[in-house]
Amino acid sequence: MTTGSLPLLGPRLRAILRRRSYRSFRPDAPPADAVRALRAAATTAPSVGGRRSGRVVVLDDPDVVGRLPRAVMGGLVGKINPWLLKSHPPLFLLAVGDSAAGLRDGDRHWYNVDAALAGQLVVLEAAGRGLGSCWVAGFHERSVTAVAGLRDGERPLAVIPVGYPAVGPDSGGSWVGRAWDAAAQRLVSARRKPLERLAYRGRFGVPFMPHEVPWAERGVGQGDETPWPGLGPLRPTPAFDGRPVTEPQLAVLLECARWAPSAENSQIARHVVLEGREAVAALTAAAFPGTALEREALPPLALACLAAPFPVTARTREQPFFLIDVPIAVANLLVAAAELGLGWQVAFRFDHRAVAAHLGVPDDHRVVALVGLGTPVDGPHDGPPPAPSQLHPPE
Ligand SMILES: Cc1cc2nc3c(=O)[nH]c(=O)nc-3n(C[C@H](O)[C@H](O)[C@H](O)COP(=O)(O)O)c2cc1C
């Protein structure tokens, strides 16, 4: 463990911490450059194996936008979101996956990961620009697919309305939408679990007690008000220079994961923190048996990201929430790491059972991702091969 001072809240950290779900929008549409930035964030998202099995579509055609709320509400499951009829978003994001040809291992369809990561990156780009959003997984799939005109074999996994949040009676939003928003915030999203229930040190079950929790409340704390610079491309680092991640940086990273949105605010994402190259090497050996790894190339810190059980386990059979909610939290982690000047590598495809056994993870939890973090080596790297990173930026 190393100490250091608390980092200032840069614009991307502020966007992560201040983002919250909005379900009622002002009538004014975002400017064209904002819509372009959302599209760019969607297309620069990294994907598992560089395969782009999942993607995010930005829908701003007024005809499609006008028809989507009723499409969402079709069927039984969509009826849980009646507020959408009164929320009047100027645009929608659709997180979609290639069910037919996307990368998959057994029943793990990696399109969920690609689309969840891309979706959260666009949500953060929107938040940085003052735009509100709300992930919606309760919708009628056939109607949404038809209205959005998806490609053959593609399936939507989330619909995300986006617009300037309607806050207060003079905002131009409907009172139904604003009342729904206020109730959801008070009854659902306000019940955030404390960090020590979500993160563990060294092994599952050992609570991560940060020496200092920087922000117990959402989005408050110190920080400048630098204008939004844009999310920027998210690229894995080829190598780490071995300098440790400081304790305050670690606390900030985990706090950013904690504030990620999750279905029904279930907060199923859990993180086991492994500190030091010895611990990371042992984890890596369990995850990638038979792979020769250069110890010098390993990061000084790794997080094993898990999913805790929750009664609502899946949107559909091939769209389990552990492959959506945990990657959303990982997206927050990666954006926060980049803002803190840290490099990262992420793997989703490894021996999940061996990692669970290695970390003492109970049978009812699932291991989802391994995130390596540390100071990136400057300039081109011609040393030993990098640790396995399966999250690739687009070519
Ligand atoms: C995958 C996913 C699906 C969600 N589905 C819905 C939904 O169908 N209806 C809804 O009102 N909110 C939905 N939400 C929003 C959550 O309720 C919200 O993120 C959670 O309560 C935390 O609040 P916050 O986003 O304001 O931090 C969903 C969130 C996620 C990540």
Coordinates of N, CA and C in Angstrom, one line a residue, residues 118-223:
A118 N -19.6 0.4 -24.7 CA -19.9 1.5 -25.6 C -21.0 2.4 -25.1
G119 N -22.1 1.7 -24.6 CA -23.2 2.5 -24.1 C -22.8 3.4 -22.9
Q120 N -22.0 2.9 -22.0 CA -21.6 3.7 -20.8 C -20.7 4.8 -21.3
L121 N -19.8 4.6 -22.3 CA -18.9 5.6 -22.8 C -19.8 6.8 -23.4
V122 N -20.8 6.4 -24.1 CA -21.6 7.5 -24.7 C -22.4 8.2 -23.6
V123 N -22.9 7.4 -22.6 CA -23.6 8.1 -21.5 C -22.7 9.1 -20.8
L124 N -21.4 8.7 -20.6 CA -20.5 9.6 -20.0 C -20.2 10.8 -20.8
E125 N -20.0 10.6 -22.2 CA -19.8 11.7 -23.1 C -21.0 12.7 -23.0
A126 N -22.2 12.1 -22.9 CA -23.4 12.9 -22.7 C -23.4 13.7 -21.4
A127 N -23.1 13.0 -20.3 CA -23.1 13.6 -19.0 C -22.1 14.8 -19.0
G128 N -20.9 14.6 -19.6 CA -19.9 15.7 -19.6 C -20.4 16.9 -20.3
R129 N -21.4 16.7 -21.2 CA -22.0 17.8 -22.0 C -23.3 18.3 -21.4
G130 N -23.6 17.9 -20.2 CA -24.8 18.3 -19.5 C -26.0 17.6 -19.9
L131 N -25.9 16.5 -20.7 CA -27.0 15.7 -21.1 C -27.3 14.6 -20.2
G132 N -28.6 14.4 -19.9 CA -29.1 13.3 -19.0 C -29.4 12.1 -19.8
S133 N -29.5 10.9 -19.2 CA -29.8 9.7 -19.9 C -30.3 8.7 -18.8
C134 N -30.9 7.6 -19.3 CA -31.3 6.5 -18.4 C -31.3 5.2 -19.2
W135 N -30.4 4.3 -18.7 CA -30.4 2.9 -19.3 C -31.8 2.3 -19.1
V136 N -32.4 1.7 -20.1 CA -33.6 1.0 -19.9 C -33.5 -0.4 -20.5
A137 N -33.7 -1.4 -19.7 CA -33.6 -2.8 -20.1 C -35.0 -3.4 -20.2
G138 N -36.0 -2.7 -19.7 CA -37.4 -3.3 -19.7 C -38.1 -2.7 -21.0
F139 N -38.1 -3.5 -22.1 CA -38.7 -3.0 -23.3 C -39.1 -4.2 -24.2
H140 N -40.0 -4.0 -25.1 CA -40.5 -5.1 -26.0 C -39.5 -5.2 -27.2
E141 N -38.8 -6.3 -27.2 CA -37.7 -6.5 -28.1 C -38.1 -6.4 -29.6
R142 N -39.2 -7.1 -30.0 CA -39.6 -7.2 -31.4 C -39.9 -5.8 -31.9
S143 N -40.7 -5.0 -31.1 CA -41.1 -3.7 -31.6 C -40.0 -2.8 -31.7
V144 N -39.1 -2.8 -30.7 CA -37.9 -1.9 -30.8 C -37.0 -2.2 -32.0
T145 N -36.8 -3.5 -32.2 CA -36.0 -4.0 -33.3 C -36.5 -3.5 -34.7
A146 N -37.9 -3.5 -34.8 CA -38.5 -3.1 -36.0 C -38.4 -1.6 -36.2
V147 N -38.7 -0.8 -35.2 CA -38.7 0.6 -35.3 C -37.3 1.1 -35.6
A148 N -36.3 0.5 -34.9 CA -34.9 1.0 -35.1 C -34.3 0.5 -36.4
G149 N -34.9 -0.5 -37.0 CA -34.4 -1.0 -38.3 C -33.0 -1.7 -38.1
L150 N -32.9 -2.6 -37.1 CA -31.6 -3.3 -36.9 C -31.3 -4.3 -38.0
R151 N -30.0 -4.6 -38.1 CA -29.5 -5.5 -39.1 C -30.0 -7.0 -38.7
D152 N -30.1 -7.8 -39.7 CA -30.4 -9.2 -39.4 C -29.5 -9.8 -38.4
G153 N -30.0 -10.5 -37.4 CA -29.2 -11.2 -36.4 C -28.9 -10.3 -35.2
E154 N -29.1 -9.0 -35.3 CA -28.8 -8.1 -34.2 C -30.0 -8.1 -33.2
R155 N -29.6 -8.0 -31.9 CA -30.6 -7.9 -30.8 C -30.3 -6.7 -29.9
P156 N -31.4 -5.9 -29.6 CA -31.1 -4.8 -28.7 C -31.0 -5.3 -27.2
L157 N -30.1 -4.7 -26.4 CA -30.1 -5.1 -25.0 C -30.4 -3.9 -24.1
A158 N -30.4 -2.7 -24.6 CA -30.8 -1.6 -23.8 C -31.2 -0.4 -24.7
V159 N -32.2 0.3 -24.3 CA -32.7 1.5 -24.9 C -32.3 2.7 -24.0
I160 N -31.7 3.8 -24.5 CA -31.3 4.8 -23.5 C -31.7 6.2 -24.1
P161 N -32.8 6.7 -23.5 CA -33.2 8.1 -23.9 C -32.2 9.1 -23.4
V162 N -31.9 10.1 -24.2 CA -30.9 11.2 -23.9 C -31.5 12.5 -24.2
G163 N -31.2 13.5 -23.3 CA -31.7 14.9 -23.5 C -31.2 15.7 -22.4
Y164 N -31.5 17.0 -22.5 CA -31.2 17.9 -21.3 C -32.2 17.6 -20.2
P165 N -31.8 17.3 -19.0 CA -32.7 16.9 -17.9 C -33.7 18.0 -17.6
A166 N -35.0 17.6 -17.4 CA -36.0 18.6 -17.0 C -36.0 18.6 -15.5
V167 N -35.4 19.6 -14.9 CA -35.4 19.7 -13.4 C -36.1 21.0 -13.0
G168 N -37.1 20.8 -12.2 CA -37.9 22.0 -11.7 C -39.1 22.3 -12.6
P169 N -40.1 23.0 -12.0 CA -41.4 23.2 -12.7 C -41.2 24.1 -14.0
D170 N -40.2 24.9 -14.1 CA -40.1 25.7 -15.3 C -39.2 25.1 -16.4
S171 N -38.9 23.8 -16.2 CA -38.0 23.2 -17.1 C -38.6 22.8 -18.4
G172 N -39.9 22.8 -18.5 CA -40.5 22.3 -19.8 C -40.8 20.9 -19.8
G173 N -40.4 20.1 -18.8 CA -40.7 18.7 -18.8 C -42.1 18.4 -18.2
S174 N -42.7 17.2 -18.5 CA -44.0 16.9 -18.0 C -43.9 16.6 -16.5
W175 N -45.0 16.9 -15.7 CA -44.9 16.6 -14.3 C -44.9 15.1 -14.0
V176 N -45.5 14.3 -14.9 CA -45.4 12.9 -14.7 C -44.0 12.4 -14.8
G177 N -43.2 12.8 -15.8 CA -41.8 12.4 -15.9 C -41.0 12.9 -14.7
R178 N -41.2 14.1 -14.3 CA -40.4 14.7 -13.2 C -40.8 13.9 -11.9
A179 N -42.0 13.6 -11.7 CA -42.4 12.9 -10.5 C -41.8 11.5 -10.5
W180 N -41.8 10.9 -11.6 CA -41.3 9.5 -11.7 C -39.8 9.6 -11.4
D181 N -39.1 10.6 -12.0 CA -37.7 10.8 -11.7 C -37.4 10.9 -10.2
A182 N -38.2 11.8 -9.6 CA -38.0 12.1 -8.2 C -38.2 10.8 -7.3
A183 N -39.3 10.1 -7.7 CA -39.6 8.9 -6.9 C -38.5 7.8 -7.1
A184 N -38.1 7.7 -8.4 CA -37.0 6.6 -8.6 C -35.7 7.0 -7.9
Q185 N -35.4 8.3 -7.9 CA -34.2 8.7 -7.1 C -34.3 8.4 -5.7
R186 N -35.5 8.8 -5.1 CA -35.6 8.6 -3.7 C -35.7 7.1 -3.2
L187 N -36.5 6.4 -4.0 CA -36.8 5.0 -3.6 C -35.8 3.9 -4.1
V188 N -35.2 4.2 -5.3 CA -34.3 3.2 -5.9 C -32.9 3.6 -5.8
S189 N -32.5 4.7 -6.5 CA -31.1 4.9 -6.8 C -30.4 5.5 -5.6
A190 N -31.1 6.0 -4.6 CA -30.4 6.6 -3.4 C -29.8 5.6 -2.5
R191 N -30.3 4.3 -2.6 CA -29.8 3.3 -1.7 C -28.5 2.7 -2.2
R192 N -27.4 3.5 -2.2 CA -26.1 3.0 -2.7 C -25.4 2.2 -1.6
K193 N -24.9 1.1 -2.0 CA -24.1 0.3 -1.0 C -22.8 1.0 -0.7
P194 N -22.3 0.9 0.6 CA -21.0 1.5 0.9 C -19.9 0.7 0.2
L195 N -18.7 1.4 0.0 CA -17.6 0.8 -0.7 C -17.2 -0.5 -0.1
E196 N -17.2 -0.6 1.2 CA -16.6 -1.8 1.9 C -17.5 -3.1 1.6
R197 N -18.7 -2.9 1.1 CA -19.5 -4.0 0.7 C -19.3 -4.4 -0.7
L198 N -18.7 -3.6 -1.5 CA -18.5 -3.8 -2.9 C -17.1 -4.2 -3.3
A199 N -16.1 -3.9 -2.4 CA -14.7 -4.1 -2.8 C -14.0 -4.9 -1.7
Y200 N -13.1 -5.7 -2.1 CA -12.3 -6.6 -1.2 C -10.9 -6.4 -1.4
R201 N -10.0 -6.7 -0.4 CA -8.6 -6.5 -0.6 C -7.9 -7.9 -0.5
G202 N -7.4 -8.3 -1.6 CA -6.6 -9.6 -1.6 C -7.4 -10.8 -1.9
R203 N -8.5 -10.9 -1.3 CA -9.3 -12.1 -1.3 C -10.8 -11.8 -1.1
F204 N -11.7 -12.5 -1.7 CA -13.1 -12.3 -1.6 C -13.5 -12.3 -0.1
G205 N -14.3 -11.3 0.4 CA -14.8 -11.3 1.7 C -14.0 -10.4 2.7
V206 N -12.8 -10.0 2.3 CA -12.0 -9.1 3.2 C -12.3 -7.7 2.8
P207 N -13.1 -7.0 3.6 CA -13.6 -5.7 3.1 C -12.5 -4.7 2.8
F208 N -12.7 -4.0 1.7 CA -11.7 -3.0 1.3 C -12.1 -1.7 2.1
M209 N -11.2 -1.4 3.1 CA -11.5 -0.2 3.9 C -10.5 0.9 3.4
P210 N -11.0 1.8 2.6 CA -10.1 2.8 2.1 C -9.6 3.7 3.2
H211 N -8.4 4.1 3.2 CA -7.9 5.0 4.2 C -8.6 6.3 4.2
E212 N -9.1 6.7 3.1 CA -9.9 7.9 3.0 C -10.9 7.6 1.8
V213 N -12.2 7.8 2.1 CA -13.2 7.7 1.1 C -13.4 9.1 0.6
P214 N -13.0 9.4 -0.7 CA -13.0 10.8 -1.1 C -14.4 11.4 -1.2
W215 N -15.3 10.6 -1.7 CA -16.6 11.2 -1.9 C -17.7 10.3 -1.4
A216 N -18.2 10.5 -0.2 CA -19.3 9.6 0.3 C -20.6 10.0 -0.4
E217 N -20.7 11.3 -0.9 CA -21.9 11.7 -1.6 C -21.6 11.8 -3.0
R218 N -22.6 11.7 -3.9 CA -22.4 11.7 -5.3 C -21.9 13.1 -5.8
G219 N -20.8 13.0 -6.5 CA -20.4 14.1 -7.3 C -20.0 15.4 -6.5
V220 N -19.8 15.2 -5.2 CA -19.4 16.4 -4.5 C -17.9 16.3 -4.2
G221 N -17.3 17.3 -3.7 CA -15.9 17.2 -3.4 C -15.2 18.3 -4.2
Q222 N -13.9 18.3 -4.0 CA -13.1 19.4 -4.6 C -12.9 19.2 -6.1
G223 N -12.6 20.2 -6.8 CA -12.4 20.0 -8.3 C -12.5 21.3 -9.0

